[in-house]
mmCIF file of C-alpha atoms in Angstrom:
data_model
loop_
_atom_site.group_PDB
_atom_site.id
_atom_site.type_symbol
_atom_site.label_atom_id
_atom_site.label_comp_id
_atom_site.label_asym_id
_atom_site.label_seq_id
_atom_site.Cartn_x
_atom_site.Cartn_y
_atom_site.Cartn_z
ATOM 1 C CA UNK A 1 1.562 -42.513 -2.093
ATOM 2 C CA UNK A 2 -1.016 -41.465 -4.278
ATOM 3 C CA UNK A 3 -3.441 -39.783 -1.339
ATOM 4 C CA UNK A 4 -0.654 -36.928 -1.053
ATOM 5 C CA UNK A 5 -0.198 -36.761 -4.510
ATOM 6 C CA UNK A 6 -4.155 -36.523 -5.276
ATOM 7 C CA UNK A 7 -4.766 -33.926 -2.577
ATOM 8 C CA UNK A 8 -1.361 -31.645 -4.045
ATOM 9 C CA UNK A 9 -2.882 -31.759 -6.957
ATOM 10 C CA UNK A 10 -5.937 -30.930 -5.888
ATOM 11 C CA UNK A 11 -4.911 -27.858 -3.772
ATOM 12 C CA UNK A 12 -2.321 -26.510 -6.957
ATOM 13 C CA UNK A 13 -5.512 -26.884 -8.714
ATOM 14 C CA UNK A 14 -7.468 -24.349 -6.041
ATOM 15 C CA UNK A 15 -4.827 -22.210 -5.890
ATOM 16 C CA UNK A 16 -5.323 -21.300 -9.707
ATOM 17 C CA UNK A 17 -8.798 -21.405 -10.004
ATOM 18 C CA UNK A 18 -8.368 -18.486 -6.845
ATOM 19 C CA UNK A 19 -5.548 -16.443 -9.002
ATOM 20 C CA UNK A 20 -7.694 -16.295 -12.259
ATOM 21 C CA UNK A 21 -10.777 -15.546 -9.858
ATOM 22 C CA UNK A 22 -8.594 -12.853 -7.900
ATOM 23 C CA UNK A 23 -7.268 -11.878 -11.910
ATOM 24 C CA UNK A 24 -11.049 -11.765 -13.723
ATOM 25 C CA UNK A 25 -12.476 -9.769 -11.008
ATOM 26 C CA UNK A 26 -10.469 -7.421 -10.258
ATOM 27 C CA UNK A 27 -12.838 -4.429 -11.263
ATOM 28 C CA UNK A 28 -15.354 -5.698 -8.028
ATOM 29 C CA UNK A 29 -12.321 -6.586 -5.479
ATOM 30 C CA UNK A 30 -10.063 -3.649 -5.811
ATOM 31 C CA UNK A 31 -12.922 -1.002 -4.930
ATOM 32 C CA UNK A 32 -14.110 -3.546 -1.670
ATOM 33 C CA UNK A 33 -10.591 -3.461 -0.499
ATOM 34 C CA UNK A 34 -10.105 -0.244 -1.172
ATOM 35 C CA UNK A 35 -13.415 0.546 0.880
ATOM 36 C CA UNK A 36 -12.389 -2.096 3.412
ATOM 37 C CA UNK A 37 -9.072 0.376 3.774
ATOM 38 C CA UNK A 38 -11.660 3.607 4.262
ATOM 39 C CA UNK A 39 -13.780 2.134 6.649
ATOM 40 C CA UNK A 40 -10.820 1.229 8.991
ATOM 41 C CA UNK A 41 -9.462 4.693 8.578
ATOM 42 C CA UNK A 42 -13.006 6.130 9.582
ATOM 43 C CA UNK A 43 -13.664 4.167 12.623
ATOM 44 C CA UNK A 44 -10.103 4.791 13.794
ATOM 45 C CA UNK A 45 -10.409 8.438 13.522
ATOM 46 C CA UNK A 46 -14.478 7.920 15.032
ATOM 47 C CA UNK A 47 -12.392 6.751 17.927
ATOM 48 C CA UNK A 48 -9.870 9.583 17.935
ATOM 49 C CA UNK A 49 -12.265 12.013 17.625
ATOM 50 C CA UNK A 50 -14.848 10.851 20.833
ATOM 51 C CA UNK A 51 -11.111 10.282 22.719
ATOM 52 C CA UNK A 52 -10.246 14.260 22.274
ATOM 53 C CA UNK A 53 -10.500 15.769 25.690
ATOM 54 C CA UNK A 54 -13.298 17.650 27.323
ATOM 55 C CA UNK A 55 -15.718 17.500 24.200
ATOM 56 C CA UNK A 56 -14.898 14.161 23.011
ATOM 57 C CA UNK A 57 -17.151 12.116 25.612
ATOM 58 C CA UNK A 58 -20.095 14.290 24.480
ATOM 59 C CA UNK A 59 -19.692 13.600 21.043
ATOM 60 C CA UNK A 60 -22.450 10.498 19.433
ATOM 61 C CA UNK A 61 -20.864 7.776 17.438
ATOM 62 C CA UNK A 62 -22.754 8.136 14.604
ATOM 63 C CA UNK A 63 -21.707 12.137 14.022
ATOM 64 C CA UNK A 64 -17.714 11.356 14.670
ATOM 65 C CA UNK A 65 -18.435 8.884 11.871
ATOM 66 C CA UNK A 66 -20.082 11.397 9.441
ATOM 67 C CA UNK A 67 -17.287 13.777 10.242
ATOM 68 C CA UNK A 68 -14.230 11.238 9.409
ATOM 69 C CA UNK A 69 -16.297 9.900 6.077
ATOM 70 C CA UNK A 70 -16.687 13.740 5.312
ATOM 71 C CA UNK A 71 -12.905 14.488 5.916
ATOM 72 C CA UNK A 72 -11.868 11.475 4.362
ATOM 73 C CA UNK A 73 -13.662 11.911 0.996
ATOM 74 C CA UNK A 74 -12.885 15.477 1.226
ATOM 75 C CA UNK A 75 -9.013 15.008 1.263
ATOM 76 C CA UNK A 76 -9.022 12.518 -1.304
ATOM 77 C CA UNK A 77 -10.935 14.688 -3.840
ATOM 78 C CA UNK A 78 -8.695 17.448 -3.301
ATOM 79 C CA UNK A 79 -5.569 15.192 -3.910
ATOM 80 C CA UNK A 80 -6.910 13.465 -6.762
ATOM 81 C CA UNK A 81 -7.614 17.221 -8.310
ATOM 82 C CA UNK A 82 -4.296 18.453 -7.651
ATOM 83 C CA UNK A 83 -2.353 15.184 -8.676
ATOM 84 C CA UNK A 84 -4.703 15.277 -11.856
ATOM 85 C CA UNK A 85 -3.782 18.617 -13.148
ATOM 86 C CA UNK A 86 -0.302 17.628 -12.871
ATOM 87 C CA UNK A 87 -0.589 14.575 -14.664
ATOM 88 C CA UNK A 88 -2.423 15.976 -17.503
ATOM 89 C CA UNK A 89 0.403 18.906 -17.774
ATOM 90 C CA UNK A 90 3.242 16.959 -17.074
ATOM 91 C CA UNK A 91 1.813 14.746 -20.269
ATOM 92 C CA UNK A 92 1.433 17.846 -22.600
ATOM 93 C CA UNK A 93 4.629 18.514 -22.044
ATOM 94 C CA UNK A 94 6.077 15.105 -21.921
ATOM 95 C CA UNK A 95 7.122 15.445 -25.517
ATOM 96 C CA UNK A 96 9.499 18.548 -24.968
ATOM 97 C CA UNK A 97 10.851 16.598 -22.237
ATOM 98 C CA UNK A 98 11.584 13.430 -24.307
ATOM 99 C CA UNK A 99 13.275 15.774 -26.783
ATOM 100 C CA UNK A 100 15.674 17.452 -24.850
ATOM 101 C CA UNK A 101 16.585 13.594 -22.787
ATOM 102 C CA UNK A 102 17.657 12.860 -26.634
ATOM 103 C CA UNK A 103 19.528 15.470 -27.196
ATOM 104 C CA UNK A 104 21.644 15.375 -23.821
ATOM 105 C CA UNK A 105 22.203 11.300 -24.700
ATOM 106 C CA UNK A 106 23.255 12.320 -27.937
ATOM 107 C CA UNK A 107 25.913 15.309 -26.772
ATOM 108 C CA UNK A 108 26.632 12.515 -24.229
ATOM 109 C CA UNK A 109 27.558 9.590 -26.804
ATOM 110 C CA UNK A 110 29.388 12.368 -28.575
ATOM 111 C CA UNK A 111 31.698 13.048 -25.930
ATOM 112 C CA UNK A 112 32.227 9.851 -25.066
ATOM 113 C CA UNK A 113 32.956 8.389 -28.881
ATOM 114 C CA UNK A 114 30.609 5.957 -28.917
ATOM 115 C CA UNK A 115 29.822 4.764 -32.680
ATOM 116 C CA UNK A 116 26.409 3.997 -31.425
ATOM 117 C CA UNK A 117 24.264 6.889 -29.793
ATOM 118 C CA UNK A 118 23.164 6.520 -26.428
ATOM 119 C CA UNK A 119 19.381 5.904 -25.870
ATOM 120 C CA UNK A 120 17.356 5.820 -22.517
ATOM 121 C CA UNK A 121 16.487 2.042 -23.161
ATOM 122 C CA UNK A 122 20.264 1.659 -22.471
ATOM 123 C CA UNK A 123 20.183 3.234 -19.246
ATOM 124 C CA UNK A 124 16.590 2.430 -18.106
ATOM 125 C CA UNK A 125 15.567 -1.064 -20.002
ATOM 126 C CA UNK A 126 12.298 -1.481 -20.728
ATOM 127 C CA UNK A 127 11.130 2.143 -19.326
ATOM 128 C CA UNK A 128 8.901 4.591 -21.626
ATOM 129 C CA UNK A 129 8.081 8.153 -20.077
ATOM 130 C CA UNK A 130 4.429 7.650 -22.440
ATOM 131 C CA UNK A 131 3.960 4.327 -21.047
ATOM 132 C CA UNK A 132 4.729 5.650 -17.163
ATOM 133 C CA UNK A 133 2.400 8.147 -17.819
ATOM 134 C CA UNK A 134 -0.409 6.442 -19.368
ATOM 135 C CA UNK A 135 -0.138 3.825 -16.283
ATOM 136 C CA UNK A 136 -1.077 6.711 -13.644
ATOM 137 C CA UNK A 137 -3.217 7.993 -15.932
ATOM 138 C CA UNK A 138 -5.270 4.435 -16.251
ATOM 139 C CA UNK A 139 -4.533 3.974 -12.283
ATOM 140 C CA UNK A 140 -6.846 7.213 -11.812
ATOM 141 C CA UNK A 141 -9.192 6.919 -14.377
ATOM 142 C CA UNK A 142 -9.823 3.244 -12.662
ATOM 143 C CA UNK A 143 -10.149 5.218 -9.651
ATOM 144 C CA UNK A 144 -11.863 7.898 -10.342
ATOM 145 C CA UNK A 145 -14.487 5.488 -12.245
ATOM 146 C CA UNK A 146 -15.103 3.503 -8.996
ATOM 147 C CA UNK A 147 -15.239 5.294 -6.208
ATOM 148 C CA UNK A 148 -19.083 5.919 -6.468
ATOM 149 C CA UNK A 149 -18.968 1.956 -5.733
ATOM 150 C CA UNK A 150 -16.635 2.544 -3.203
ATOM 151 C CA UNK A 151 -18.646 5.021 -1.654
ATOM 152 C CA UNK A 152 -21.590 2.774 -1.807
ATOM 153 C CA UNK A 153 -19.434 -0.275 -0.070
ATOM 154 C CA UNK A 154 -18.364 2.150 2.697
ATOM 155 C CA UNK A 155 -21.598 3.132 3.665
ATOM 156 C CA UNK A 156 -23.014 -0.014 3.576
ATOM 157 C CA UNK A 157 -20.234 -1.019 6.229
ATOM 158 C CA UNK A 158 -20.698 1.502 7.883
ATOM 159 C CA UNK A 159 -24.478 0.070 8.832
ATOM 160 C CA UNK A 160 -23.914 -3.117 8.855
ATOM 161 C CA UNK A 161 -20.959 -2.497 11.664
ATOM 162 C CA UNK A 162 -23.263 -3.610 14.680
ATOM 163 C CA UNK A 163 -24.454 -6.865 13.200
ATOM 164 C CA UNK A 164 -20.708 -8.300 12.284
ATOM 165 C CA UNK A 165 -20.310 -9.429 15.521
ATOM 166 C CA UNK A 166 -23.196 -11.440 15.794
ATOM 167 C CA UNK A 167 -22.479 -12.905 12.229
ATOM 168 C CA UNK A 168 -19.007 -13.848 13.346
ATOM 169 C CA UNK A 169 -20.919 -15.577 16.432
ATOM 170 C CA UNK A 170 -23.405 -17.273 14.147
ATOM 171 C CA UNK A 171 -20.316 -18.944 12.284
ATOM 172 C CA UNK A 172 -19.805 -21.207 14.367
ATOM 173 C CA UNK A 173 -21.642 -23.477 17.204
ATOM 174 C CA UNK A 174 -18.693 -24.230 19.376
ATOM 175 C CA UNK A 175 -18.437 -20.866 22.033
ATOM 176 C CA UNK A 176 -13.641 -21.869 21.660
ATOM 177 C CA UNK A 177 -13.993 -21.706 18.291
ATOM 178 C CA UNK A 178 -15.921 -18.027 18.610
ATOM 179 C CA UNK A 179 -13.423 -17.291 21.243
ATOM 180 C CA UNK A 180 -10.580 -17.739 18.908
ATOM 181 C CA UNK A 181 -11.978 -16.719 15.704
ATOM 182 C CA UNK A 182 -12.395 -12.687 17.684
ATOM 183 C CA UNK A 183 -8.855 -13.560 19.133
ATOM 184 C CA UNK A 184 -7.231 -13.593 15.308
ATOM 185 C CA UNK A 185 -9.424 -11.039 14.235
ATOM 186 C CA UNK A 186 -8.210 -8.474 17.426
ATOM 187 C CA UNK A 187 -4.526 -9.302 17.187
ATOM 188 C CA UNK A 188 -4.805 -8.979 12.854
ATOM 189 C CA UNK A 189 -6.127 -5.413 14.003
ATOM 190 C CA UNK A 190 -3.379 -4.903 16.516
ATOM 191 C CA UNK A 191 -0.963 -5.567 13.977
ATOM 192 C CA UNK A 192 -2.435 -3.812 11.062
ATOM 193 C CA UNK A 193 -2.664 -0.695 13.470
ATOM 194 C CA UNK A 194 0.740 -0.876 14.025
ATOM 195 C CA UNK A 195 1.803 -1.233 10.264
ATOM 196 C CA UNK A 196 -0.678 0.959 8.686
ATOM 197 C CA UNK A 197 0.006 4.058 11.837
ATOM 198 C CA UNK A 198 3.507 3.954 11.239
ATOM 199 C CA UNK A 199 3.787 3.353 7.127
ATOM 200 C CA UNK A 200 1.164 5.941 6.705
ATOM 201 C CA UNK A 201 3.133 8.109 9.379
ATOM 202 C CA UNK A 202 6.525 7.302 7.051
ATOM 203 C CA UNK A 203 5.105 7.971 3.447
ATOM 204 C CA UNK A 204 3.587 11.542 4.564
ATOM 205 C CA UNK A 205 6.566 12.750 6.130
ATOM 206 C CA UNK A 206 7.971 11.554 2.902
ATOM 207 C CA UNK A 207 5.586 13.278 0.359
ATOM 208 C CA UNK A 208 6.097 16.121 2.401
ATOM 209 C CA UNK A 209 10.201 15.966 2.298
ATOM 210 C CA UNK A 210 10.093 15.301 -1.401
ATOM 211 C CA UNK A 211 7.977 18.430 -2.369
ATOM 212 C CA UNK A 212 10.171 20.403 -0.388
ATOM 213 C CA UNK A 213 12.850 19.277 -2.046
ATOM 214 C CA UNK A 214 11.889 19.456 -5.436
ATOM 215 C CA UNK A 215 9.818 22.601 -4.696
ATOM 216 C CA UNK A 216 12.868 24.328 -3.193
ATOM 217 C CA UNK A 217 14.985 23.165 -5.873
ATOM 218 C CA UNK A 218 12.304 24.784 -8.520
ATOM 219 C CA UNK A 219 11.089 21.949 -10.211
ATOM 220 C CA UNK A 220 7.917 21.413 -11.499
ATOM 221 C CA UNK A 221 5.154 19.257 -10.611
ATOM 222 C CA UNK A 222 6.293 19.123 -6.937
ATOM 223 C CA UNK A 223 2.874 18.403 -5.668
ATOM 224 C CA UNK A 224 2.795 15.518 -7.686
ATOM 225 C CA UNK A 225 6.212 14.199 -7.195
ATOM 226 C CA UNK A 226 5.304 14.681 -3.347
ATOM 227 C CA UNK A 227 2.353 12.430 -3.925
ATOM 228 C CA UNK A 228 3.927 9.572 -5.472
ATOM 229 C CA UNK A 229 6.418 9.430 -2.848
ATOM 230 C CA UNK A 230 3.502 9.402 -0.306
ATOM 231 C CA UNK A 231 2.398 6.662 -2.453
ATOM 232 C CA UNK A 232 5.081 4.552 -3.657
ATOM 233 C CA UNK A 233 6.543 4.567 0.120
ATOM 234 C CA UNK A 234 3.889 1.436 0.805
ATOM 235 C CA UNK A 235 5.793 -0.528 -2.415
ATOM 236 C CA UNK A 236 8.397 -2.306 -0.851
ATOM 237 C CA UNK A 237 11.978 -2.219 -2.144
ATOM 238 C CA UNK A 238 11.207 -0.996 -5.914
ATOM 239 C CA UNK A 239 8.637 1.966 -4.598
ATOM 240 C CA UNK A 240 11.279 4.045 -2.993
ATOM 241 C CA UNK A 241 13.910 3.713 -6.544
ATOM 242 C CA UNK A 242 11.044 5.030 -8.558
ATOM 243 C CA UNK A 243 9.910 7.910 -6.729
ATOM 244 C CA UNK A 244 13.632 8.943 -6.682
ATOM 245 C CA UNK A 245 14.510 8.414 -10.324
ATOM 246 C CA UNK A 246 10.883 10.385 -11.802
ATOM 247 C CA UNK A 247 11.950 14.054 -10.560
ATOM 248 C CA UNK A 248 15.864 13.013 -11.019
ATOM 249 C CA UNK A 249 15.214 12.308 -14.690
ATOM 250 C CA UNK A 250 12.720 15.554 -15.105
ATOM 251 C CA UNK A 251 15.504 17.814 -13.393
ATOM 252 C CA UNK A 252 17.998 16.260 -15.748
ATOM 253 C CA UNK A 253 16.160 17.505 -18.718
ATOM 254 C CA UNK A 254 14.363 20.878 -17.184
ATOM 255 C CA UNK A 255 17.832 22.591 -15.694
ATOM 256 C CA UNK A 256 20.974 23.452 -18.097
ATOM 257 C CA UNK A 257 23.015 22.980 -15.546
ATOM 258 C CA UNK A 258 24.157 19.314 -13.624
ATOM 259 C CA UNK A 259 23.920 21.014 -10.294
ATOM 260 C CA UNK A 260 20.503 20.689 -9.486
ATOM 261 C CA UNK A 261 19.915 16.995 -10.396
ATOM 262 C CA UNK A 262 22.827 16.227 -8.095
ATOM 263 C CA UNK A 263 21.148 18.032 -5.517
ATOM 264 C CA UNK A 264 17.831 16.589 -6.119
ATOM 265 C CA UNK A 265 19.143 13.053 -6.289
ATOM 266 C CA UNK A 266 21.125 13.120 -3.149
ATOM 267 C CA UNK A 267 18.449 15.179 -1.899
ATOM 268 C CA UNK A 268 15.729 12.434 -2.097
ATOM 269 C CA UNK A 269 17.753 9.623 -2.315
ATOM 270 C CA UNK A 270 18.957 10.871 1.134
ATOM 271 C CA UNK A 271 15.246 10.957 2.599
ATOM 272 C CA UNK A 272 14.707 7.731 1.105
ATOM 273 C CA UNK A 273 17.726 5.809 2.814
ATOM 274 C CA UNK A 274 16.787 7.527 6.559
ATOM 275 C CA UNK A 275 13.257 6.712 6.547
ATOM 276 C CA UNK A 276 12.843 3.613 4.879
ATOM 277 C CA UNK A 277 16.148 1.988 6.352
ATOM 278 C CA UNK A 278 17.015 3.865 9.892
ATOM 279 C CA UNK A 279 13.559 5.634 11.041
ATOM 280 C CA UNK A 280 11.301 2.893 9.750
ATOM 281 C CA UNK A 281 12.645 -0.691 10.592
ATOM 282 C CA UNK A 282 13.311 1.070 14.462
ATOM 283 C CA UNK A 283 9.390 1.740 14.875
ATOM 284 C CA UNK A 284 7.978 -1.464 13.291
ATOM 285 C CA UNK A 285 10.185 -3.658 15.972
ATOM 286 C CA UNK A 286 9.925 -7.407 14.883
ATOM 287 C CA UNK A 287 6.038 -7.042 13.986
ATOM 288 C CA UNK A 288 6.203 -7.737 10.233
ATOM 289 C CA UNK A 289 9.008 -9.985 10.675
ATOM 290 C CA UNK A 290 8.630 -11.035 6.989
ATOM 291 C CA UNK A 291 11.174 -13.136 4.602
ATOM 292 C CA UNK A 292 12.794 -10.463 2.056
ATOM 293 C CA UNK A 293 11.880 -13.178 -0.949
ATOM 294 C CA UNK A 294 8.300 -13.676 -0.145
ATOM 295 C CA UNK A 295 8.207 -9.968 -0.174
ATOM 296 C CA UNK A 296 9.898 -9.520 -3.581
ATOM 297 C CA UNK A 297 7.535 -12.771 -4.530
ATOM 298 C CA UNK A 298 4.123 -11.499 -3.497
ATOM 299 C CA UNK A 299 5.127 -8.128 -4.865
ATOM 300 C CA UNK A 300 5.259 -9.434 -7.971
ATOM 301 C CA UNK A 301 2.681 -11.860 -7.654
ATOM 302 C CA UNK A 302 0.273 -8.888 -6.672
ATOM 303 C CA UNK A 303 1.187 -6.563 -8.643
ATOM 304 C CA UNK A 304 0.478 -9.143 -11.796
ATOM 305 C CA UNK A 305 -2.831 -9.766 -10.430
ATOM 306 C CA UNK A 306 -4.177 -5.852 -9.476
ATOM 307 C CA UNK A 307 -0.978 -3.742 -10.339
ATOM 308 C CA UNK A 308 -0.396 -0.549 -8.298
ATOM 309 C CA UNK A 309 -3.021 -1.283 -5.857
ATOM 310 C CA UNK A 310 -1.931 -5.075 -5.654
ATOM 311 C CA UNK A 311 1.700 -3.915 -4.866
ATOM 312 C CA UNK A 312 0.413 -1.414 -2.162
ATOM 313 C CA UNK A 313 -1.642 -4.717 -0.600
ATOM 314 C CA UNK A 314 1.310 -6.824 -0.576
ATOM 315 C CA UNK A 315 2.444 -6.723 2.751
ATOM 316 C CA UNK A 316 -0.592 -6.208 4.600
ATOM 317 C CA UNK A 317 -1.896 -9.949 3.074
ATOM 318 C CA UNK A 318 1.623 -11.873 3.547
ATOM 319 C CA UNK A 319 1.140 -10.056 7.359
ATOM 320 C CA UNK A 320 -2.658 -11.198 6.963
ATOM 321 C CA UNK A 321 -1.378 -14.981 5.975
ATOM 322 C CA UNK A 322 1.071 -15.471 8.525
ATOM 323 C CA UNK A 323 -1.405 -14.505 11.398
ATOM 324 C CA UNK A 324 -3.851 -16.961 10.297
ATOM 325 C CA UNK A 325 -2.013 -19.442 9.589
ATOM 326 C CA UNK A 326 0.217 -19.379 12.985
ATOM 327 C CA UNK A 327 -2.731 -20.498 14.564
ATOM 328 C CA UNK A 328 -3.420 -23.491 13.194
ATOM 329 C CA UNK A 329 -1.096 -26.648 13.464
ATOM 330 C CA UNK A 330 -1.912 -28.011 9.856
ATOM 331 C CA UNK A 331 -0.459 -24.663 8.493
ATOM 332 C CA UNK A 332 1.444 -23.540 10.615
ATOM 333 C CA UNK A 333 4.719 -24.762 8.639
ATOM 334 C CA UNK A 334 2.837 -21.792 5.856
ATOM 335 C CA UNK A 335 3.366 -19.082 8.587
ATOM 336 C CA UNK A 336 7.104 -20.456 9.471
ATOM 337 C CA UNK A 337 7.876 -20.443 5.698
ATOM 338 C CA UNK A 338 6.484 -16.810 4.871
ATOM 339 C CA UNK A 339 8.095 -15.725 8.036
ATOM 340 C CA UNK A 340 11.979 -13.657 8.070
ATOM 341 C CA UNK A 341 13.076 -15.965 11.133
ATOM 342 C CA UNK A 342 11.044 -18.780 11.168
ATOM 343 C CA UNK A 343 9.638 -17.496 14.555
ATOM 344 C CA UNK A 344 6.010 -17.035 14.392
ATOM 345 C CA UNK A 345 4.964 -16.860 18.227
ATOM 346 C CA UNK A 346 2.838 -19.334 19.903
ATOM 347 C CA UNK A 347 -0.927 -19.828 19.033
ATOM 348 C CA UNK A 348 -3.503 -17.382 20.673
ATOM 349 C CA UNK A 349 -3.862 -19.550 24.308
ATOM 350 C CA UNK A 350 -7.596 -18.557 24.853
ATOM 351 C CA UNK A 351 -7.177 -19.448 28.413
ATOM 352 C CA UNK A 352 -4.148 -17.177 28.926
ATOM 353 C CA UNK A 353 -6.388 -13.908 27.254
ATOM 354 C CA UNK A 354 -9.549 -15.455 29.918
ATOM 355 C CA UNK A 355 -7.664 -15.188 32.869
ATOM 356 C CA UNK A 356 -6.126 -11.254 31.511
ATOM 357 C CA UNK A 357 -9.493 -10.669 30.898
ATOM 358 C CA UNK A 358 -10.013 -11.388 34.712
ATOM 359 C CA UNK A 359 -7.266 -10.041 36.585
ATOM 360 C CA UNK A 360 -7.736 -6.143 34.409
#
């Protein structure tokens, strides 16, 4: 009875000595995920690029490399310029905004006869268009502030590519154990490919559709409203609400008319409901095949732990976790647990991918 009991304990104890680890060092994590997220992105499009017809076989690794790391950074900095001017407007004139919202909740509780006037906090609990603001201002300041280390960590991947396969070999002395340990690691890229292709795929025909909308419609900021879709789209459940109810609220206050904010709600509320509940689910298949609650749980428990970034990471490490854990019969009942159906496919049968090998 008490062997159980001591090693509980002792694993409850490791899982919070991880958290406050994960928690205190935050500011060194974040940017190595982050680059960890870069340097996938380069090699894939290192592939695409020596996979393009006629020229592509002519073309040496390590130029298709400086080419994606060039386009990569080169897109980011022009986002992060045009999302920043936007920002910094949208705050100087955050206070005119807040002013008119007032005044339309006031003519509202007028109308209405309530003895009390009506006050965003009513509507939207706990929400503050200064504290919203200041969050994505923090989120790229934090940015902004590490990306020279983030820089540094992709380039230093980006040399040290060749040896991880011999590292991963050196792990261990027993050849099954090497076998399976490249087995996991190939199907957790097969699966990430699969979620991070289509997602990505998703959230930029999203950003697109919403600064269309709110473009055509004539409000302002579009670029940026467009960009937190693109953004929000990898938040599960609570990132497609948000980047509907920013640009509903601003049209509310920046037309005099009703007309537009009904047209901009529908509008993007429309985009939101296709893609993330018709277009999406059809292309992922079963391969996330994830429990709803875990997904609410690790939202939360990431986004405690890193905020924005944590709740853009959430799915990829519950997908991470089940993989891993699938394999192994000790946790296994993890993977069943964190799973939507409690079907988590047999472990990888190294003798089944031998005789593949083989036969192709």
């Amino acid at each position: 009875m008490r062997q159980p009991l001591i090693k509980f304990t002792a694993s409850l104890f490791l899982l919070v000595i991880i958290g406050w680890l994960l928690f205190i060092g935050r500011s060194l994590i974040i940017p190595l995920i982050i680059a960890l997220v870069l340097w996938y992105i380069i090699n894939s499009m290192s592939s695409a690029l020596r996979h393009l017809p006629v020229v592509g076989p002519y073309l040496p690794r390590p130029l298709t490399i400086l080419l994606a790391l060039f386009a990569i950074f080169y897109v980011v900095g022009i986002l992060f310029n045009i999302v920043s001017v936007n920002l910094q407007q949208l705050a100087f004139d955050a206070p005119t905004y807040q002013g008119r919202l007032d005044e339309l909740l006031l003519k509202l509780a007028n109308q209405l006869n309530m003895e009390k006037p009506l006050q965003l906090s009513d509507i939207l609990p706990n929400f503050s268009l200064s504290a919203a603001l200041s969050t994505g201002a923090s989120v790229l300041t934090s940015l902004a502030g590490s990306s020279s280390l983030v820089f540094i960590y992709v380039l230093f991947m980006i040399f040290e590519a060749a040896t991880f396969d011999k590292k991963l070999t050196a792990l261990f002395e027993d050849s099954d154990r090497v076998q399976l340990a490249f087995a996991i690691r190939g199907e957790i890229g097969r699966r990430m490919r699969h979620y991070m292709g289509i997602k990505t795929g998703v959230s930029i025909i999203t950003g697109f559709l919403t600064y269309g909308i709110t473009s055509w419609a004539g409000l302002p900021y579009a670029a940026l409203f467009g960009f937190i879709a693109f953004l929000l789209n990898y938040i599960p459940t609570i990132g497609s609400l948000i980047a509907v109810i920013f640009p509903s609220l601003l049209s509310l206050v920046y037309f005099d008319t009703l007309t537009p904010f009904i047209a901009i709600t529908l509008g993007l509320g429309a985009v939101q409901f296709i893609l993330g509940n018709l277009v999406e689910p059809r292309l992922m298949g079963t391969q996330l095949n994830i429990s709803p609650l875990v997904i609410m749980i690790s939202l939360s428990f990431w986004g405690a732990l890193w905020g924005v970034i944590g709740m853009v990471l959430c799915v990829p490490l519950v997908v991470l976790a089940i993989i891993i854990c699938a394999q192994f019969p000790s946790s296994r009942p993890i993977a069943i647990l964190l799973s939507g159906d409690g079907n988590v496919g047999d472990p990888i049968n190294l003798d089944h991918q031998n005789q593949t090998r083989e036969l192709t």
